[in-house]
Short mmCIF file of C-alpha atoms and ligand atoms in Angstrom, two decimals:
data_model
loop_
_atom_site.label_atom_id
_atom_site.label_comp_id
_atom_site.label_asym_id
_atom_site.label_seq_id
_atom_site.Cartn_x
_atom_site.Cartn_y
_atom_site.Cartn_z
CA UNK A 8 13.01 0.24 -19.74
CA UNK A 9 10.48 3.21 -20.14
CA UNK A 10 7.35 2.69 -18.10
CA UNK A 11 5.46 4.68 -20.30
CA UNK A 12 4.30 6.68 -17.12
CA UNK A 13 5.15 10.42 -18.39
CA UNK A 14 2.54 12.68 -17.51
CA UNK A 15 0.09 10.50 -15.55
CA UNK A 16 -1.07 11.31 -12.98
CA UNK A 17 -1.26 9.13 -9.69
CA UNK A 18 -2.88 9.34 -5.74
CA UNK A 19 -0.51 7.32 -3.41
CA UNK A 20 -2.20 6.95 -0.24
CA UNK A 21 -0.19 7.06 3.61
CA UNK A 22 2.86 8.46 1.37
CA UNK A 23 4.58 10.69 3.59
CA UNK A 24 6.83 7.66 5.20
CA UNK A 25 7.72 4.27 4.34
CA UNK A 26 6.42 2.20 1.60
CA UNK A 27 3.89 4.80 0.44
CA UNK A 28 6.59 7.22 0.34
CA UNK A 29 8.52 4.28 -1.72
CA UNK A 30 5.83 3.88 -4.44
CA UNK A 31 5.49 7.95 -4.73
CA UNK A 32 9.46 8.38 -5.71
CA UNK A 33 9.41 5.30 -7.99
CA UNK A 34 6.38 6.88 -10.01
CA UNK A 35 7.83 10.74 -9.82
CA UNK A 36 11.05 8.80 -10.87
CA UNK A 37 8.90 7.73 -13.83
CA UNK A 38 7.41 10.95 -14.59
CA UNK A 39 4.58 10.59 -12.79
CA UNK A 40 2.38 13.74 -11.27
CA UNK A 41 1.31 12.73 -8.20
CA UNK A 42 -0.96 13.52 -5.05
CA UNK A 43 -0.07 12.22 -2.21
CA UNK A 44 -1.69 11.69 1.72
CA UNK A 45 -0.73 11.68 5.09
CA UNK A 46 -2.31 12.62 8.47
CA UNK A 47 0.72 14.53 9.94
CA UNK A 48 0.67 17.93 7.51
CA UNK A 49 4.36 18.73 8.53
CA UNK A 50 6.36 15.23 7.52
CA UNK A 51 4.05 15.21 4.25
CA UNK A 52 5.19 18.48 3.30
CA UNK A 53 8.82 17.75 3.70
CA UNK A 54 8.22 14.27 1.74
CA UNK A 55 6.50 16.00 -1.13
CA UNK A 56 9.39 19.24 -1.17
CA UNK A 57 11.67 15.99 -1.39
CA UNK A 58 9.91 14.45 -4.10
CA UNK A 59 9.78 17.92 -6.22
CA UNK A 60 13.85 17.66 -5.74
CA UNK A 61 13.49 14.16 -7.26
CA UNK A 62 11.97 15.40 -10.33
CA UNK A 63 11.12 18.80 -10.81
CA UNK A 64 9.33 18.67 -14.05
CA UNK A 65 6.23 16.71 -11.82
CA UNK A 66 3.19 18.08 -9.68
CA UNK A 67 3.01 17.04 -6.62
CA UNK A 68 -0.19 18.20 -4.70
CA UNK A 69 0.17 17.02 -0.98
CA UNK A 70 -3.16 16.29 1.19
CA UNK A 71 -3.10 15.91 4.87
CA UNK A 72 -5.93 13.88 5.86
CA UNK A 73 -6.80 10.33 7.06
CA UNK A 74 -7.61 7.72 4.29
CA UNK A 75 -10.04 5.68 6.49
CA UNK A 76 -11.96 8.78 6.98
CA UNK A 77 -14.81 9.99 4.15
CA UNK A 78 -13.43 13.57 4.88
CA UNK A 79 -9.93 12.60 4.02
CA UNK A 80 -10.60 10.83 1.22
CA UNK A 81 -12.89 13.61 -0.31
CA UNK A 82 -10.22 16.18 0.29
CA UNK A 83 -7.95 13.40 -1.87
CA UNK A 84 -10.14 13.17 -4.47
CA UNK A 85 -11.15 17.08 -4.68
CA UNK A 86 -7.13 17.62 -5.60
CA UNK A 87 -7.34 15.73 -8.62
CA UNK A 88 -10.32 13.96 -9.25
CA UNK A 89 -9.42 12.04 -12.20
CA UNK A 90 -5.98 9.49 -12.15
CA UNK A 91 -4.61 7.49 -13.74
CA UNK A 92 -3.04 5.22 -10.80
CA UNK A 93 -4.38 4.33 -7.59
CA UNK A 94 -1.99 3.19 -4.32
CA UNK A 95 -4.18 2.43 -1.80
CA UNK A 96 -2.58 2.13 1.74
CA UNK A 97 -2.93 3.57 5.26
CA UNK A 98 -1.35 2.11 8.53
CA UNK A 99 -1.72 -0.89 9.75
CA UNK A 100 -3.61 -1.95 13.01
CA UNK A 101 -2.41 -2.73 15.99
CA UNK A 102 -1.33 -6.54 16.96
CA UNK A 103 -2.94 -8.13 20.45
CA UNK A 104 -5.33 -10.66 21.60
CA UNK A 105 -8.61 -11.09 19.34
CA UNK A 106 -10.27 -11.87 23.09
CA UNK A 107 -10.01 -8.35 23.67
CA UNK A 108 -11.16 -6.45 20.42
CA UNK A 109 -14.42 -5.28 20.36
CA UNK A 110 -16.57 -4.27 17.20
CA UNK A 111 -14.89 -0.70 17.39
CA UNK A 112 -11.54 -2.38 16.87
CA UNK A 113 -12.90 -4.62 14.02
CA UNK A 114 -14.57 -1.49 12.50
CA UNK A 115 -11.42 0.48 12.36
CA UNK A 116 -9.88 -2.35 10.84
CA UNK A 117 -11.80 -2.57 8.04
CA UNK A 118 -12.03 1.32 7.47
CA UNK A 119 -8.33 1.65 7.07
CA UNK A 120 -8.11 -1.65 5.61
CA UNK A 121 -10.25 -2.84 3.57
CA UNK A 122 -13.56 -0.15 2.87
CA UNK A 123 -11.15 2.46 2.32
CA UNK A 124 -9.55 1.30 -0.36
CA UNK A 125 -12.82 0.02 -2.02
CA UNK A 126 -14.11 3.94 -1.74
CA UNK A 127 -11.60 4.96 -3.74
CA UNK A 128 -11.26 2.13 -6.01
CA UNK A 129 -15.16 3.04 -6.66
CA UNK A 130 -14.12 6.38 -7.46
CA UNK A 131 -11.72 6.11 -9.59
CA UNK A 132 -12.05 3.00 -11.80
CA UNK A 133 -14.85 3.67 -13.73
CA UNK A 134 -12.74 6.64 -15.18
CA UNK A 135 -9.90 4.71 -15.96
CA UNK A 136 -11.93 2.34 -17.58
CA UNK A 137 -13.52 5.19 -19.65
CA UNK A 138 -10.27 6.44 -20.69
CA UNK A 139 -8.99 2.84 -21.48
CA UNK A 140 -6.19 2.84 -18.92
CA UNK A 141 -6.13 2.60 -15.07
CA UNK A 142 -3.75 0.82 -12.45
CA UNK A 143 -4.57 0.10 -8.81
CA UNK A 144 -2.32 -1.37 -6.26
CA UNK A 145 -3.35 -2.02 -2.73
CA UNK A 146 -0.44 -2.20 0.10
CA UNK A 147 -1.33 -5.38 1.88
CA UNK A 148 0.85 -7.77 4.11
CA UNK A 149 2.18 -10.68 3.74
CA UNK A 150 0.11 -12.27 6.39
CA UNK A 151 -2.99 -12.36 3.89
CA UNK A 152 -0.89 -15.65 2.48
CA UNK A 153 0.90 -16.62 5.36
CA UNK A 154 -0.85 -15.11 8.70
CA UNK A 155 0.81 -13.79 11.74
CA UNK A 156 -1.62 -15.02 14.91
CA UNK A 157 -1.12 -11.33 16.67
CA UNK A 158 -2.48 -9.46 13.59
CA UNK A 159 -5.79 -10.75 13.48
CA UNK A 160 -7.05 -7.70 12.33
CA UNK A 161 -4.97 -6.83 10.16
CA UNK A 162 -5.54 -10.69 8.73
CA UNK A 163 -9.11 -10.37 8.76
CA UNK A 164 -9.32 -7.13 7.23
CA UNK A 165 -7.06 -7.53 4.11
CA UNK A 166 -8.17 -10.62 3.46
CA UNK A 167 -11.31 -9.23 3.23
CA UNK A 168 -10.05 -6.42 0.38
CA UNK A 169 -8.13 -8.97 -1.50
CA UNK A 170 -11.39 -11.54 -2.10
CA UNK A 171 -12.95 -8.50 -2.94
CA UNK A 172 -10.22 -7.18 -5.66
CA UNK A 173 -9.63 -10.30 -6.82
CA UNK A 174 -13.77 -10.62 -8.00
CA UNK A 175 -13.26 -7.02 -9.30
CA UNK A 176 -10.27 -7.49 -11.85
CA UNK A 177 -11.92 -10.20 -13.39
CA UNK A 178 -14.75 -7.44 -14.39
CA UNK A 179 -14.36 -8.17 -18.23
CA UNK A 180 -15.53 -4.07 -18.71
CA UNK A 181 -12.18 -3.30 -16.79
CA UNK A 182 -9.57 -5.88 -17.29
CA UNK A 183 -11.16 -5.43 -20.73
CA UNK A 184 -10.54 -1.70 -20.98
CA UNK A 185 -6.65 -1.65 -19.67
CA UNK A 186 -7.41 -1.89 -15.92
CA UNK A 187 -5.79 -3.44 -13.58
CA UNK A 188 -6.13 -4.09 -9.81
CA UNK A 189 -3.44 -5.69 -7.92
CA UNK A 190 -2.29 -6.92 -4.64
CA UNK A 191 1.53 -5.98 -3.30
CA UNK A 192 2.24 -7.61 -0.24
CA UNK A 193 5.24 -6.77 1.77
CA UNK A 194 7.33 -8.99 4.07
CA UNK A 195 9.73 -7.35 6.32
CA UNK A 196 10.31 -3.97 5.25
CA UNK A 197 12.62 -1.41 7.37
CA UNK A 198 10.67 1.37 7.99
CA UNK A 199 9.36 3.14 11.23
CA UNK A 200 6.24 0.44 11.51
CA UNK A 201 8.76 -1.99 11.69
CA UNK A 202 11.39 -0.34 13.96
CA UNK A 203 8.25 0.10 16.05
CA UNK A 204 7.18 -3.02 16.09
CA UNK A 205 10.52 -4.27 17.32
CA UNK A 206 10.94 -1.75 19.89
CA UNK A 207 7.49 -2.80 21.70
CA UNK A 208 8.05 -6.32 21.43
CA UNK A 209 11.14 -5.45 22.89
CA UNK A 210 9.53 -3.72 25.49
CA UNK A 211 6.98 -6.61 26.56
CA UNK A 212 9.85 -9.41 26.06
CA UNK A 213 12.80 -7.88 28.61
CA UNK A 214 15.63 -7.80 25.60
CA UNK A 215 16.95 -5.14 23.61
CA UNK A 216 14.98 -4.20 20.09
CA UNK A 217 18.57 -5.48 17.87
CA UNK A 218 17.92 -8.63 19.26
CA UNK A 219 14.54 -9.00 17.98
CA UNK A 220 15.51 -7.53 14.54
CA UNK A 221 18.74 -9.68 14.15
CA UNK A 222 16.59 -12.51 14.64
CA UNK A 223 14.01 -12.08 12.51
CA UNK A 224 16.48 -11.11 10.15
CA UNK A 225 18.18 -14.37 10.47
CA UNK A 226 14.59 -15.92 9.27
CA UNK A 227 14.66 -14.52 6.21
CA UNK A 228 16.39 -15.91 2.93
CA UNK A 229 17.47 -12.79 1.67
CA UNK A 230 19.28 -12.40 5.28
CA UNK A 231 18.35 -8.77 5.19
CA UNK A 232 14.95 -6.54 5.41
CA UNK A 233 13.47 -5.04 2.11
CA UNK A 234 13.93 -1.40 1.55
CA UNK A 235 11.30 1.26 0.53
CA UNK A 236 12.83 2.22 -2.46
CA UNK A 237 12.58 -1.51 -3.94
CA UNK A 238 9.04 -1.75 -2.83
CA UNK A 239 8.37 1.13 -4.79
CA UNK A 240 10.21 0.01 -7.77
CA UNK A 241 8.29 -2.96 -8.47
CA UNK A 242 4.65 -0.97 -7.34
CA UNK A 243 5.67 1.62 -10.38
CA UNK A 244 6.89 -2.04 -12.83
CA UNK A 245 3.20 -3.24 -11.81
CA UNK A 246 1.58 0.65 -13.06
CA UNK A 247 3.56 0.39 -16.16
CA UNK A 248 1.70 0.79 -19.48
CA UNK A 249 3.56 -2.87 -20.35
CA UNK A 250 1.84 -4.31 -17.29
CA UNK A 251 -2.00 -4.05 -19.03
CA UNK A 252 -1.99 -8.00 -19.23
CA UNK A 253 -1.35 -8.51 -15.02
CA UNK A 254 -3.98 -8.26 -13.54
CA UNK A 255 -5.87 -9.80 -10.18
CA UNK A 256 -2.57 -11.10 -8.45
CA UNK A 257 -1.10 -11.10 -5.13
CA UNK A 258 2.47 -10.21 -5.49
CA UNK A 259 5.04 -11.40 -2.20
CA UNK A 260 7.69 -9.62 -2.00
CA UNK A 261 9.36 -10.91 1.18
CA UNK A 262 13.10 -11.91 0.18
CA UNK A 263 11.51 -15.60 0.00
CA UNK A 264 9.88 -15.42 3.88
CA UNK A 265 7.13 -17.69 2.42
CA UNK A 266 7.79 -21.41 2.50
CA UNK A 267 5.52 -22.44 -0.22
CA UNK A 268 6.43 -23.53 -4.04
CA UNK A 269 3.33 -20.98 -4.89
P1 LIG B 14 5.12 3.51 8.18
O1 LIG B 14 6.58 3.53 7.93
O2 LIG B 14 4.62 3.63 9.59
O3 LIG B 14 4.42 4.64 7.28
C1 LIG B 14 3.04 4.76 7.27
C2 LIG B 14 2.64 5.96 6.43
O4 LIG B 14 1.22 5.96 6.30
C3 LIG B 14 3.00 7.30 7.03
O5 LIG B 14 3.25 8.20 6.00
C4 LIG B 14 1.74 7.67 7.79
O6 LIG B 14 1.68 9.07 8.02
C5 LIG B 14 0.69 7.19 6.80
N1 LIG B 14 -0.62 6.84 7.38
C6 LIG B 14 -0.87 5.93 8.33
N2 LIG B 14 -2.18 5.85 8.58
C7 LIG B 14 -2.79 6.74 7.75
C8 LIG B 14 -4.14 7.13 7.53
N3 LIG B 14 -5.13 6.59 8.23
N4 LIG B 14 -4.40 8.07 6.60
C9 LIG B 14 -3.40 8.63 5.88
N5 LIG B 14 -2.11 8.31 6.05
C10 LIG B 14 -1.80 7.37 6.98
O7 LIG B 14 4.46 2.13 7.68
P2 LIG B 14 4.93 1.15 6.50
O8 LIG B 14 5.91 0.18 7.06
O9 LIG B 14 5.27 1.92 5.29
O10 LIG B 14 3.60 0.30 6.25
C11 LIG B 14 2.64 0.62 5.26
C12 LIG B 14 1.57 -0.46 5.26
O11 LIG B 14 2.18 -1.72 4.95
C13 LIG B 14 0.90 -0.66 6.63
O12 LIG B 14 -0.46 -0.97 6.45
C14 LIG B 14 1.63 -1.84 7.21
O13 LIG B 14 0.86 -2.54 8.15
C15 LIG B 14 1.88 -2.66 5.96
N6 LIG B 14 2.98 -3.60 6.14
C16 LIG B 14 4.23 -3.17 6.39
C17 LIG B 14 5.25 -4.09 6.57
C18 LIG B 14 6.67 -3.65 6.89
O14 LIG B 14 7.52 -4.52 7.12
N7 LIG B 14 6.99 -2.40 6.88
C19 LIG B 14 4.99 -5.47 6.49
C20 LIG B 14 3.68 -5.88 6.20
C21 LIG B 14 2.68 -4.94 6.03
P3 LIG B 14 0.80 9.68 9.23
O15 LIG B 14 1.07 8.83 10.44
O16 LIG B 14 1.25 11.10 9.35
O17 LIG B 14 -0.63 9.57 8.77
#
């Protein structure tokens, strides 16, 4: 099916790596120009020379900068100031003890997290809404439905951006004028967060980092971790110009992690 996608254009935030990197081939798969961020200049380069191989007949304007910072997300912006699409992500914070966070912990939190997103969200929706079509997806975590007790931050603060989204999609002068905002929340995904994640809990526990993988593995239905590329996939099926009519959701895409019948 044709996405209808040609010619937009789209800013996918955190792209140089994992799931951002995901959603930015899916839409320059589409036909989609694209701007993408990273803090680390040299992997972001290499992602977006890779995504020009993908399709060559897309921009693809490459920012290094961080998203939780007002500077980064200017220099975003400045690139192209007006799109079409919106993939708001950034990395995730770090797991631990909520006895030991502070308020500089909680406030980094919630500028990657959660008042990031809503910058740019402010940004850019009102245009979309002007020209009468607009699609935002925010990277979350599946631990906004089901949480994990180590990421207390990361619980707190995207549960904090997805009560706010889901007030803003109901805003009948942008679900009303082809907007969209929506929620993608990953389960286990194999990228280098994860791999990461393994290798410190391996580190703390005494056992090797397959261990840890094959069993949480084991704990998911689909018997397997989700790759990039399908994450991506169904971020570009939610920007398509058939999705106008979903809007406000929280999408799970876990390989059926989550217990519950909804
Ligand atoms: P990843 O493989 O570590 O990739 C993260 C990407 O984001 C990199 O390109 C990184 O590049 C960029 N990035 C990180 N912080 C940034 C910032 N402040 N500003 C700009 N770019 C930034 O991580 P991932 O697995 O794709 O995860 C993406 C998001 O999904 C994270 O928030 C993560 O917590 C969440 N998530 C992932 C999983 C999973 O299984 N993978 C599950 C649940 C939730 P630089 O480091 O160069 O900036």
């Amino acid at each position: 099916m044709d996405l209808g996608l040609k010619g937009r254009w789209a800013l996918v935030c955190a792209a140089s790596k994992g799931l951002g990197r995901g959603c930015a081939e899916a839409l320059v798969g589409e036909g989609v120009n694209v701007v993408i961020t990273a803090r680390g200049a040299e992997t972001l380069e290499q992602t977006a020379a890779a995504l020009r191989a993908l399709n060559p007949s897309v921009s693809v304007i490459a920012v290094a900068g961080d998203i939780a910072s007002e500077a980064g997300r200017a220099a975003a912006l400045a690139a192209r100031p007006q799109v079409d699409i919106l993939i708001n992500n950034a990395g995730g914070p770090p797991p631990g003890d909520f006895r030991d966070w502070g308020r500089e912990q909680w406030i980094a939190a919630l500028d990657a997290n959660m008042l990031a997103p809503i910058e740019l969200i402010k940004a850019t929706v009102d245009g979309m809404a002007q020209r009468g079509f607009g699609r935002i997806v925010n990277i979350t975590s599946g631990a906004v439905k089901a949480p994990i007790d180590v990421l207390g931050l990361s619980n707190g603060a995207r549960s904090g951006l997805t009560g706010f989204v889901a007030g803003l999609a109901r805003q009948p002068r942008l679900a009303g004028r082809n907007v969209t905002l929506n929620n993608l929340l990953p389960g286990a995904f194999d990228t280098e967060r994860l791999q990461k994640n393994f290798a410190t809990g391996a580190a703390k526990q005494g056992v090797p980092a397959a261990e840890l993988a094959a069993k949480r593995r084991a704990a998911i239905p689909a018997q397997r971790f989700g790759t990039a590329a399908e994450f991506g996939a169904v971020c570009a099926m939610l920007c398509a110009e058939q999705s106008g009519y979903l809007t406000g959701q929280n999408i799970l895409l876990d390989g059926g992690a989550y217990p519950g019948t909804f």
